[in-house]
Coordinates of C-alpha atoms (C1' of nucleotides) in Angstrom, one line a residue:
Chain V
M17 CA 0.1 0.2 0.2
N18 CA 1.3 3.1 -1.0
E19 CA 1.5 6.2 1.3
Q20 CA -1.0 8.0 -0.4
E21 CA -3.7 5.2 0.0
N22 CA -2.5 4.5 3.2
K23 CA -3.6 8.3 4.1
L24 CA -7.1 7.9 2.3
K25 CA -7.7 4.3 4.1
H26 CA -9.5 5.8 7.2
T27 CA -11.5 7.6 4.6
E28 CA -12.9 4.8 2.9
T29 CA -16.6 4.4 4.4
S30 CA -16.1 0.2 4.5
K31 CA -12.8 1.0 6.4
S32 CA -14.2 3.6 9.2
L33 CA -14.6 2.0 12.8
P34 CA -17.6 4.1 13.2
I35 CA -19.2 3.4 10.5
A36 CA -18.7 -0.3 10.8
M37 CA -19.9 -0.3 14.3
L38 CA -23.1 1.3 13.2
R39 CA -23.7 -0.8 10.4
A40 CA -23.2 -3.9 12.5
R41 CA -25.2 -2.6 15.5
E42 CA -28.4 -2.2 12.5
A43 CA -27.8 -5.5 11.7
I44 CA -28.7 -6.9 14.6
M45 CA -31.4 -4.2 16.1
L46 CA -33.2 -5.0 13.1
S47 CA -33.7 -8.7 15.4
F48 CA -34.6 -6.8 18.3
R49 CA -36.1 -4.2 17.5
P50 CA -39.3 -6.0 16.6
V51 CA -39.5 -7.3 19.7
L52 CA -39.1 -4.8 21.4
A53 CA -41.6 -2.5 19.8
K54 CA -44.3 -5.8 19.9
H55 CA -44.5 -4.9 24.2
G56 CA -44.4 -1.0 22.9
F57 CA -40.5 -0.2 24.1
T58 CA -37.8 1.2 22.2
E59 CA -34.7 0.0 22.5
Q60 CA -33.4 2.8 24.9
Q61 CA -36.6 2.2 27.3
W62 CA -35.7 -1.3 27.4
R63 CA -32.2 -0.3 27.8
V64 CA -33.4 1.8 31.2
L65 CA -35.2 -1.1 32.1
R66 CA -32.6 -3.7 32.3
V67 CA -30.0 -1.9 33.7
L68 CA -32.4 -1.6 36.6
G69 CA -32.9 -5.1 36.6
E70 CA -29.3 -6.1 36.4
K71 CA -27.9 -4.0 39.1
G72 CA -31.0 -3.3 41.3
P73 CA -32.0 0.2 42.2
S74 CA -29.8 3.1 41.4
D75 CA -29.3 6.7 40.8
A76 CA -29.7 8.3 36.9
G77 CA -26.6 9.4 36.8
Q78 CA -25.7 6.0 37.2
V79 CA -28.5 4.3 34.9
A80 CA -27.3 7.2 32.4
F81 CA -23.7 5.5 32.2
D82 CA -24.5 1.6 32.1
A83 CA -27.5 2.1 29.4
C84 CA -25.2 4.8 27.3
I85 CA -28.1 7.5 27.1
L86 CA -27.6 10.9 28.3
A87 CA -28.5 13.0 30.7
P88 CA -31.3 14.9 29.2
S89 CA -32.9 11.6 26.7
L90 CA -33.1 9.8 30.1
S91 CA -34.8 12.3 31.9
R92 CA -37.6 11.9 29.1
I93 CA -37.4 8.4 29.0
L94 CA -37.6 8.1 32.9
G95 CA -41.0 10.2 32.5
K96 CA -42.7 8.0 30.6
L97 CA -41.5 4.8 32.1
E98 CA -42.8 6.7 35.4
K99 CA -45.9 7.2 33.3
D100 CA -46.3 4.1 32.8
K101 CA -45.6 3.1 35.8
Y102 CA -42.4 0.4 35.0
I103 CA -40.3 2.5 37.2
S104 CA -40.3 4.8 40.8
R105 CA -38.2 7.7 40.9
F106 CA -37.7 9.4 44.4
I107 CA -35.3 11.8 45.4
D108 CA -32.3 10.6 47.7
A109 CA -32.5 11.0 51.9
N110 CA -28.7 11.6 51.6
D111 CA -28.6 13.8 48.9
G112 CA -31.1 16.3 47.5
R113 CA -30.0 16.5 43.9
R114 CA -30.0 12.5 43.7
I115 CA -32.8 10.4 41.9
N116 CA -33.0 7.2 42.9
L117 CA -34.9 5.0 40.4
S118 CA -36.1 1.7 41.0
L119 CA -38.1 -1.2 38.8
T120 CA -41.9 -1.7 39.7
T121 CA -43.7 -5.0 40.2
L122 CA -44.5 -4.2 37.1
G123 CA -41.2 -3.6 35.8
E124 CA -39.7 -6.5 36.8
E125 CA -42.9 -8.2 35.0
V126 CA -42.2 -7.1 31.8
L127 CA -38.4 -8.3 32.4
E128 CA -38.9 -11.2 33.0
K129 CA -41.8 -11.5 30.2
I130 CA -39.2 -10.1 27.4
V131 CA -35.7 -11.5 28.5
P132 CA -36.8 -15.1 27.4
E133 CA -37.5 -13.5 23.8
T134 CA -34.3 -11.7 23.3
G135 CA -32.3 -14.6 24.7
I136 CA -33.6 -16.6 21.0
I137 CA -32.2 -14.1 19.1
Y138 CA -29.0 -13.6 20.8
N139 CA -28.4 -17.8 21.0
S140 CA -29.7 -17.6 17.6
L141 CA -26.3 -14.9 16.6
Q142 CA -24.2 -16.7 19.1
K143 CA -24.6 -20.2 17.1
S144 CA -23.9 -18.7 13.7
Y145 CA -21.8 -16.1 14.4
G146 CA -19.2 -18.6 16.8
E147 CA -18.7 -18.1 20.7
E148 CA -15.4 -17.6 20.5
K149 CA -15.6 -14.6 17.9
L150 CA -18.2 -12.8 19.8
R151 CA -16.2 -13.1 23.5
V152 CA -13.2 -11.5 21.2
L153 CA -15.5 -8.9 19.6
L154 CA -16.5 -8.2 22.9
E155 CA -13.2 -7.8 24.2
L156 CA -12.3 -5.9 21.0
L157 CA -15.1 -3.5 21.6
G158 CA -13.8 -3.0 25.5
E159 CA -10.6 -1.5 24.9
I160 CA -12.0 0.7 22.2
S161 CA -14.2 1.9 24.8
Q162 CA -11.2 3.0 27.1
W163 CA -9.7 4.8 24.5
K164 CA -9.9 8.9 25.7
G165 CA -9.1 10.7 22.8
R166 CA -6.7 12.7 21.2
Chain R
M8 CA -21.1 -21.8 34.0
N9 CA -24.1 -22.5 35.2
E10 CA -27.1 -22.9 33.2
Q11 CA -28.9 -20.0 35.1
E12 CA -25.8 -18.1 34.5
N13 CA -25.7 -19.0 30.6
K14 CA -29.4 -18.4 30.1
L15 CA -28.6 -14.6 31.5
K16 CA -25.2 -14.1 29.8
H17 CA -26.6 -11.5 27.3
T18 CA -28.7 -9.5 29.5
E19 CA -25.8 -8.2 31.6
T20 CA -25.5 -5.2 29.7
S21 CA -21.6 -5.2 29.6
K22 CA -21.7 -8.5 27.7
S23 CA -24.4 -6.8 25.4
L24 CA -23.3 -7.0 22.1
P25 CA -25.1 -3.4 21.1
I26 CA -24.7 -1.9 24.5
A27 CA -20.3 -2.6 23.9
M28 CA -20.9 -1.1 19.9
L29 CA -22.8 1.6 21.1
R30 CA -20.3 2.4 23.9
A31 CA -17.1 1.8 22.2
R32 CA -18.7 4.2 19.2
E33 CA -19.3 7.2 21.7
A34 CA -15.7 6.8 23.0
I35 CA -14.5 7.6 19.3
M36 CA -16.9 9.9 18.7
L37 CA -16.3 12.3 21.7
S38 CA -12.8 12.8 19.8
F39 CA -14.6 13.1 16.2
R40 CA -17.7 15.3 16.7
P41 CA -15.7 18.3 18.0
V42 CA -13.8 18.7 14.9
L43 CA -17.1 18.3 12.4
A44 CA -18.8 20.5 14.8
K45 CA -16.1 23.1 14.5
H46 CA -17.1 23.2 10.6
G47 CA -20.6 23.2 11.1
F48 CA -21.3 19.4 10.5
T49 CA -23.1 16.7 12.5
E50 CA -21.7 13.5 12.1
Q51 CA -24.3 12.4 9.8
Q52 CA -24.1 15.2 7.3
W53 CA -20.2 14.6 7.4
R54 CA -20.8 10.8 6.3
V55 CA -22.9 11.9 3.7
L56 CA -20.1 14.0 2.0
R57 CA -18.0 11.3 2.5
V58 CA -19.9 8.9 0.5
L59 CA -20.2 11.1 -2.2
G60 CA -16.5 12.4 -2.3
E61 CA -15.6 8.1 -1.9
K62 CA -18.1 7.0 -4.6
G63 CA -18.8 9.8 -6.7
P64 CA -22.4 11.0 -7.6
S65 CA -24.6 8.3 -6.7
D66 CA -28.5 8.0 -6.4
A67 CA -30.1 9.0 -2.9
G68 CA -30.9 5.0 -1.9
Q69 CA -27.3 4.0 -2.4
V70 CA -26.2 6.8 0.1
A71 CA -28.4 6.2 2.1
F72 CA -27.2 2.7 2.2
D73 CA -23.0 3.9 2.5
A74 CA -24.1 6.4 5.0
C75 CA -26.0 3.5 7.3
I76 CA -28.7 6.4 7.4
L77 CA -32.5 5.9 6.6
A78 CA -34.4 7.2 4.1
P79 CA -36.1 10.1 5.7
S80 CA -33.7 11.1 7.6
L81 CA -31.5 11.4 4.3
S82 CA -33.9 13.6 3.0
R83 CA -33.9 16.2 5.4
I84 CA -30.0 16.0 6.0
L85 CA -30.2 16.4 2.2
G86 CA -32.2 19.3 2.3
K87 CA -30.0 21.3 4.2
L88 CA -26.6 20.2 3.0
E89 CA -28.1 21.6 -0.8
K90 CA -29.8 24.6 1.1
D91 CA -26.1 25.1 2.0
K92 CA -24.6 24.1 -1.3
Y93 CA -22.2 21.0 -0.5
I94 CA -24.3 19.1 -2.8
S95 CA -26.6 19.6 -5.7
R96 CA -29.5 17.0 -7.0
F97 CA -31.3 16.5 -9.7
I98 CA -33.8 13.7 -11.0
D99 CA -32.4 11.0 -12.9
A100 CA -32.5 11.1 -16.7
N101 CA -33.4 7.2 -17.1
D102 CA -36.1 6.9 -14.4
G103 CA -37.9 9.6 -12.8
R104 CA -38.0 8.5 -9.5
R105 CA -34.7 8.6 -8.7
I106 CA -32.6 11.1 -7.4
N107 CA -28.7 11.7 -8.4
L108 CA -26.6 13.3 -6.0
S109 CA -23.2 14.9 -5.9
L110 CA -20.6 16.9 -4.3
T111 CA -21.0 20.7 -5.7
T112 CA -17.1 22.5 -5.4
L113 CA -17.4 23.7 -2.3
G114 CA -18.4 20.1 -1.0
E115 CA -15.3 19.0 -2.0
E116 CA -13.6 21.7 -0.7
V117 CA -14.5 21.4 2.8
L118 CA -13.9 17.4 2.4
E119 CA -10.6 18.2 2.0
K120 CA -10.3 21.0 4.6
I121 CA -11.8 18.5 7.4
V122 CA -10.5 14.7 6.2
P123 CA -6.5 15.3 7.4
E124 CA -8.1 16.7 10.6
T125 CA -10.4 13.6 11.1
G126 CA -7.2 11.3 10.1
I127 CA -5.0 12.8 13.3
I128 CA -7.3 11.6 15.2
Y129 CA -7.8 8.4 13.7
N130 CA -4.1 7.6 12.9
S131 CA -3.8 8.2 17.1
L132 CA -6.5 5.7 17.8
Q133 CA -4.9 3.5 15.2
K134 CA -1.7 4.1 17.4
S135 CA -2.3 3.6 20.3
Y136 CA -5.2 0.5 20.1
G137 CA -2.9 -0.8 17.6
E138 CA -3.3 -1.6 14.0
E139 CA -3.7 -5.3 13.8
K140 CA -6.4 -5.3 16.0
L141 CA -8.1 -2.2 14.5
R142 CA -8.3 -4.5 11.2
V143 CA -9.6 -7.6 13.4
L144 CA -12.1 -5.8 14.5
L145 CA -13.4 -4.4 11.2
E146 CA -13.3 -7.7 10.2
L147 CA -15.2 -9.2 13.1
L148 CA -17.6 -6.2 12.2
G149 CA -18.2 -6.7 8.9
E150 CA -19.0 -10.1 9.5
I151 CA -21.4 -9.3 12.1
S152 CA -23.0 -6.7 9.5
Q153 CA -23.8 -9.6 6.9
W154 CA -25.8 -11.5 10.0
K155 CA -29.5 -11.9 8.3
G156 CA -31.1 -12.3 11.5
R157 CA -33.9 -14.6 13.2
Chain J
dT5 C1' -21.6 31.5 57.5
dT6 C1' -21.3 33.7 53.2
dT7 C1' -20.2 33.5 48.7
dA8 C1' -17.9 30.9 44.8
dT9 C1' -17.8 26.6 42.7
dA10 C1' -19.2 22.3 41.6
dT11 C1' -22.5 18.7 40.6
dA12 C1' -27.3 16.1 39.4
dG13 C1' -31.1 16.8 36.8
dT14 C1' -34.6 18.9 33.8
dT15 C1' -35.9 22.0 30.1
dA16 C1' -35.3 23.8 25.8
dA17 C1' -34.2 24.3 21.1
dT18 C1' -32.7 21.8 16.7
dA19 C1' -31.0 17.4 13.8
dT20 C1' -31.5 12.9 13.7
dG21 C1' -34.3 7.8 14.4
dT22 C1' -38.3 5.4 13.6
dT23 C1' -42.6 3.7 11.4
dA24 C1' -45.9 4.8 9.1
dA25 C1' -49.3 6.8 5.1
dG26 C1' -48.5 9.2 1.0
dT27 C1' -46.8 10.6 -3.8
dT28 C1' -44.4 10.1 -8.4
dC29 C1' -43.0 6.8 -11.4
dT30 C1' -42.2 2.1 -13.6
dT31 C1' -42.9 -2.3 -14.1
dT32 C1' -45.6 -6.1 -14.9
dA33 C1' -50.2 -8.8 -15.6
dG34 C1' -54.1 -9.5 -18.2
Chain F
dC1 C1' -53.3 -0.5 -24.1
dT2 C1' -54.9 -0.4 -18.7
dA3 C1' -55.0 -1.4 -14.1
dA4 C1' -52.5 -3.2 -10.1
dA5 C1' -48.2 -4.3 -8.3
dG6 C1' -43.9 -2.6 -6.8
dA7 C1' -40.2 0.8 -6.5
dA8 C1' -37.7 5.9 -4.8
dC9 C1' -38.3 9.4 -2.0
dT10 C1' -40.9 12.8 1.1
dT11 C1' -44.0 14.1 4.5
dA12 C1' -45.7 13.4 9.1
dA13 C1' -45.7 12.0 14.0
dC14 C1' -43.4 10.6 17.8
dA15 C1' -38.8 9.5 20.7
dT16 C1' -34.0 10.0 20.8
dA17 C1' -29.2 12.5 20.3
dT18 C1' -27.1 16.5 21.3
dT19 C1' -25.7 21.2 23.1
dA20 C1' -26.7 24.6 26.0
dA21 C1' -28.8 26.7 29.4
dC22 C1' -31.1 26.5 33.3
dT23 C1' -32.6 25.2 38.7
dA24 C1' -31.7 23.1 42.7
dT25 C1' -28.6 20.8 46.1
dA26 C1' -24.2 20.6 48.0
dT27 C1' -19.4 20.9 48.6
dA28 C1' -15.4 24.3 49.6
dA29 C1' -13.1 28.7 50.2
dA30 C1' -12.4 33.0 52.6

DNA sequence: TTTATATAGTTAATATGTTAAGTTCTTTAG
DNA sequence: CTAAAGAACTTAACATATTAACTATATAAA
């Protein structure tokens, strides 16, 4: 590969990491979204429910980080999830700025109902793609996530 | 790992592929977005310009695929890019439904001005992460993109 | 203690994501 | 040739993404 080609490499969309991640993610979400939609949830709402189910009650900042959702988006999502009674939010006793969140019984119920359905899809992916490859991919993505930029 | 743990594995957000890709992508975009913003572009607008620069004039459907943007979003983005004179769009002579797109001279100029700046960032990532790892990651993501779902 | 600064969330404004419906043009069945 | 079906793009409606400004509380400095 000559100098010119190397300089332009990252401009090729097929070799652009952000676009590659977007494409790959989209291929997967194409299967997941209909399942969530059937139950009336968006992927973001679903991430919030899963995070709360996995780590138990947390404050909004923690959920925002875990679900990879920015604070302004989370605020609106929480408003809807609370209105629909999937979660409850209350001010922290020790820090009046902090909002604690937890699943309601209804929230736990839908979580347990939907998880098996998404599990079927994920298992199918794992089967056709390979468990080891999947492990490597998660590892590599995890390292990218650590990048502090420049 | 027992049966119960295995069943819940994909529910752990740290091992969820869609979330892992989201996180990794965000880590990278955190560095890229300010550069694009400095020039007044969003990442989606930038993807459209890059795709047109890389493959030359294309119809809207092709650009939508290449830039990984859904048609409705692309319509709005094209409206803005055209208004700002970065691209031109005209109806295909052989198929009245199809819209052909191409960069204007101004579009080519901004592309050539910004690409080197993003290149610096990408090279930094490549250096700290490793060229070989990056290649493997792109390969694995490419395979995921092929997945037809189930 | 009073002021300054920082933190956690929310609200606002603009852009994009997502699904459904609508338009216009093409192709195909009859 | 004509009506039906399909394709490419646009518009609409609602949800989320992004950045900035704002509110309330908490902590640190003077």
